[in-house]
Tab-separated table of C-alpha atoms in Angstrom:
chain	number	residue	atom	x	y	z
P	136	MET	CA	-15.359	9.917	3.320
P	137	PHE	CA	-14.728	9.368	7.655
P	138	GLU	CA	-12.029	7.246	8.599
P	139	PHE	CA	-15.128	5.674	10.657
P	140	GLU	CA	-17.296	5.427	8.172
P	141	ARG	CA	-14.363	3.256	5.941
P	142	GLN	CA	-14.507	0.568	8.868
P	143	ILE	CA	-18.274	0.108	9.333
P	144	MET	CA	-18.267	-0.435	5.424
P	145	LYS	CA	-15.640	-3.367	6.057
P	146	ALA	CA	-16.990	-4.397	8.818
P	147	GLU	CA	-21.150	-4.496	6.730
P	148	ASN	CA	-19.570	-6.704	4.164
P	149	LYS	CA	-19.650	-3.743	1.861
P	150	TYR	CA	-19.265	-4.697	-1.508
P	151	PRO	CA	-15.657	-2.793	-3.041
P	152	MET	CA	-16.075	-0.828	-5.685
P	153	VAL	CA	-12.752	-0.874	-7.099
P	154	GLU	CA	-9.484	-1.578	-7.140
P	155	TYR	CA	-6.051	-0.868	-8.046
P	156	ALA	CA	-2.660	-3.168	-8.622
P	157	TYR	CA	0.440	-1.425	-7.156
P	158	LYS	CA	4.149	-1.897	-7.213
P	159	VAL	CA	6.298	-0.463	-4.837
P	160	ILE	CA	9.769	0.146	-6.708
P	161	PRO	CA	13.263	1.824	-5.848
P	162	ILE	CA	15.572	3.503	-7.090
P	163	SER	CA	17.827	5.857	-5.153
P	164	GLU	CA	20.857	2.692	-3.234
P	165	PHE	CA	19.403	3.925	-0.179
P	166	GLY	CA	16.063	3.255	-1.452
P	167	LYS	CA	17.198	0.214	-2.422
P	168	PHE	CA	18.795	-0.833	0.792
P	169	SER	CA	15.911	0.298	2.954
P	170	PHE	CA	14.227	-2.070	1.006
P	171	ALA	CA	16.582	-5.635	1.532
P	172	LYS	CA	17.323	-4.876	4.927
P	173	TYR	CA	13.534	-6.202	4.635
P	174	LEU	CA	13.136	-9.381	6.949
P	175	ASN	CA	16.832	-9.306	6.279
P	176	ALA	CA	18.272	-7.279	9.096
P	177	PRO	CA	21.553	-7.438	9.023
P	178	HIS	CA	22.496	-7.474	13.312
P	179	ARG	CA	25.192	-5.461	12.309
P	180	MET	CA	26.382	-2.278	10.596
P	181	ILE	CA	27.563	-2.934	7.211
P	182	PRO	CA	30.579	-1.506	5.931
P	183	LYS	CA	30.484	0.206	2.349
P	184	SER	CA	31.542	-2.124	0.588
P	185	GLU	CA	29.153	-4.572	0.874
P	186	VAL	CA	26.082	-2.810	0.247
P	187	ASN	CA	26.528	-3.972	-3.117
P	188	SER	CA	26.921	-6.853	-1.623
P	189	PHE	CA	23.374	-6.809	-0.088
P	190	ILE	CA	21.715	-4.993	-1.713
P	191	GLU	CA	21.800	-8.222	-4.166
P	192	LYS	CA	21.520	-10.387	-1.969
P	193	ASN	CA	18.105	-9.850	-0.216
P	194	LEU	CA	16.905	-6.939	-2.324
P	195	ASN	CA	13.479	-8.309	-3.479
P	196	VAL	CA	10.264	-6.186	-4.454
P	197	ASN	CA	8.465	-9.416	-5.800
P	198	ARG	CA	6.435	-9.529	-2.832
P	199	GLU	CA	4.281	-8.185	-0.150
P	200	PRO	CA	4.200	-6.249	1.341
P	201	PHE	CA	5.630	-4.098	-2.730
P	202	ILE	CA	3.394	-5.449	-5.044
P	203	GLY	CA	-0.537	-6.298	-4.694
P	204	GLN	CA	-3.864	-4.752	-4.435
P	205	VAL	CA	-5.404	-1.578	-2.889
P	206	LYS	CA	-9.495	-1.914	-3.316
P	207	ILE	CA	-11.941	0.953	-2.886
P	208	HIS	CA	-15.278	1.158	-1.150
P	209	GLU	CA	-16.456	4.431	-2.131
P	210	ASP	CA	-17.163	6.021	-5.567
P	211	ILE	CA	-13.349	8.065	-5.985
P	212	LYS	CA	-12.784	11.186	-8.833
P	213	GLU	CA	-10.922	9.433	-11.112
P	214	SER	CA	-7.479	12.895	-10.116
P	215	ALA	CA	-7.987	11.908	-6.475
P	216	VAL	CA	-7.265	7.866	-7.305
P	217	LYS	CA	-3.847	8.471	-7.733
P	218	THR	CA	-2.891	10.347	-4.187
P	219	GLU	CA	-5.309	8.196	-2.902
P	220	VAL	CA	-4.177	4.501	-4.029
P	221	GLU	CA	-0.840	6.173	-2.627
P	222	ARG	CA	-1.849	7.387	0.813
P	223	ILE	CA	-2.993	3.334	1.065
P	224	VAL	CA	0.365	1.763	0.069
P	225	LEU	CA	2.373	3.624	2.222
P	226	GLN	CA	0.273	2.961	5.177
P	227	LYS	CA	-0.112	-0.807	4.114
P	228	LEU	CA	3.846	-0.220	3.903
P	229	ALA	CA	4.593	1.165	7.432
P	230	MET	CA	1.627	-1.266	9.265
P	231	HIS	CA	4.422	-4.448	7.394
P	232	ASN	CA	7.341	-2.098	9.776
P	233	VAL	CA	9.481	-2.006	5.864
P	234	PRO	CA	12.991	0.524	6.980
P	235	GLY	CA	12.702	4.310	6.160
P	236	VAL	CA	8.325	4.715	5.683
P	237	ASN	CA	7.049	7.154	7.259
P	238	TYR	CA	3.250	7.525	7.884
P	239	SER	CA	0.784	9.164	10.028
P	240	ASP	CA	-2.818	9.477	8.805
P	241	SER	CA	-4.571	11.859	9.631
P	242	TYR	CA	-6.907	11.207	11.832
P	243	GLY	CA	-4.151	10.710	14.994
P	244	THR	CA	-5.056	6.962	15.258
P	245	PHE	CA	-2.066	5.258	13.354
P	246	LYS	CA	1.204	6.304	12.818
P	247	ARG	CA	4.946	4.975	11.873
P	248	VAL	CA	8.382	7.344	12.464
P	249	ASN	CA	11.509	6.033	11.083
P	250	PHE	CA	15.301	8.043	11.519
P	251	ASP	CA	15.754	7.513	8.430
P	252	ALA	CA	13.535	7.541	6.472
P	253	LEU	CA	13.186	7.380	2.558
P	254	GLU	CA	10.983	10.265	0.824
P	255	PHE	CA	8.246	9.479	-1.429
P	256	GLY	CA	9.194	10.213	-5.594
P	257	GLN	CA	13.012	10.420	-4.681
P	258	ASP	CA	13.801	6.951	-2.833
P	259	PHE	CA	11.084	5.059	-4.707
P	260	VAL	CA	7.918	5.196	-6.491
P	261	ILE	CA	4.432	3.702	-6.479
P	262	GLU	CA	3.207	2.370	-9.711
P	263	ILE	CA	-0.392	2.076	-10.278
P	264	GLY	CA	-2.448	-0.744	-12.689
P	265	GLU	CA	-4.588	-0.504	-14.526
P	266	LYS	CA	-8.918	0.207	-13.235
P	267	ILE	CA	-10.907	-3.953	-11.598
P	268	VAL	CA	-13.688	-2.649	-11.810
P	269	PHE	CA	-16.485	-4.971	-9.875
P	270	GLU	CA	-19.753	-6.064	-10.876
P	271	GLN	CA	-21.745	-4.044	-7.440
P	272	PRO	CA	-24.677	-6.937	-6.221
P	273	LYS	CA	-28.498	-5.553	-6.986
P	274	LYS	CA	-30.801	-4.152	-4.684
P	275	LEU	CA	-33.230	-6.949	-4.820
P	276	THR	CA	-37.367	-5.679	-5.529
P	277	PHE	CA	-40.484	-6.761	-4.444
P	278	ASP	CA	-40.634	-8.243	-7.663
P	279	ASP	CA	-37.592	-10.430	-7.256
P	280	ILE	CA	-39.097	-11.719	-4.292
P	281	LYS	CA	-41.928	-12.804	-6.296
P	282	ALA	CA	-40.313	-14.724	-7.967
P	283	LEU	CA	-38.381	-16.403	-5.499
């Protein structure tokens, strides 16, 4: 499904089919430092001796955009779910200006580039939670209309 089709579905208020919870977990010290800088950007250079105390004081990954839900409005294969959710989460992190997260979509409509880029899989990982399936509203038939 193309991006414009997704936007049309959202504009038409189509119901999401599934939802996945996610959590972004920093692995490396560089990942922890970058996530600690989110909404806590220091106004000066931090010496290496103060980096660990800055991380302990400011690292909070239990808030948006590090945890949340991804709603998918289309029926995708089970094998493609992980890559689709990871793509959406990376886009969400970039749109919230999380330091170190680079993202550019394949259509060229959105691009975020940082000089100190984090490597997905080395500096941070994305845990995907359980699948929540939404009940889709059934279409009205003539019998339903007569019953009203």
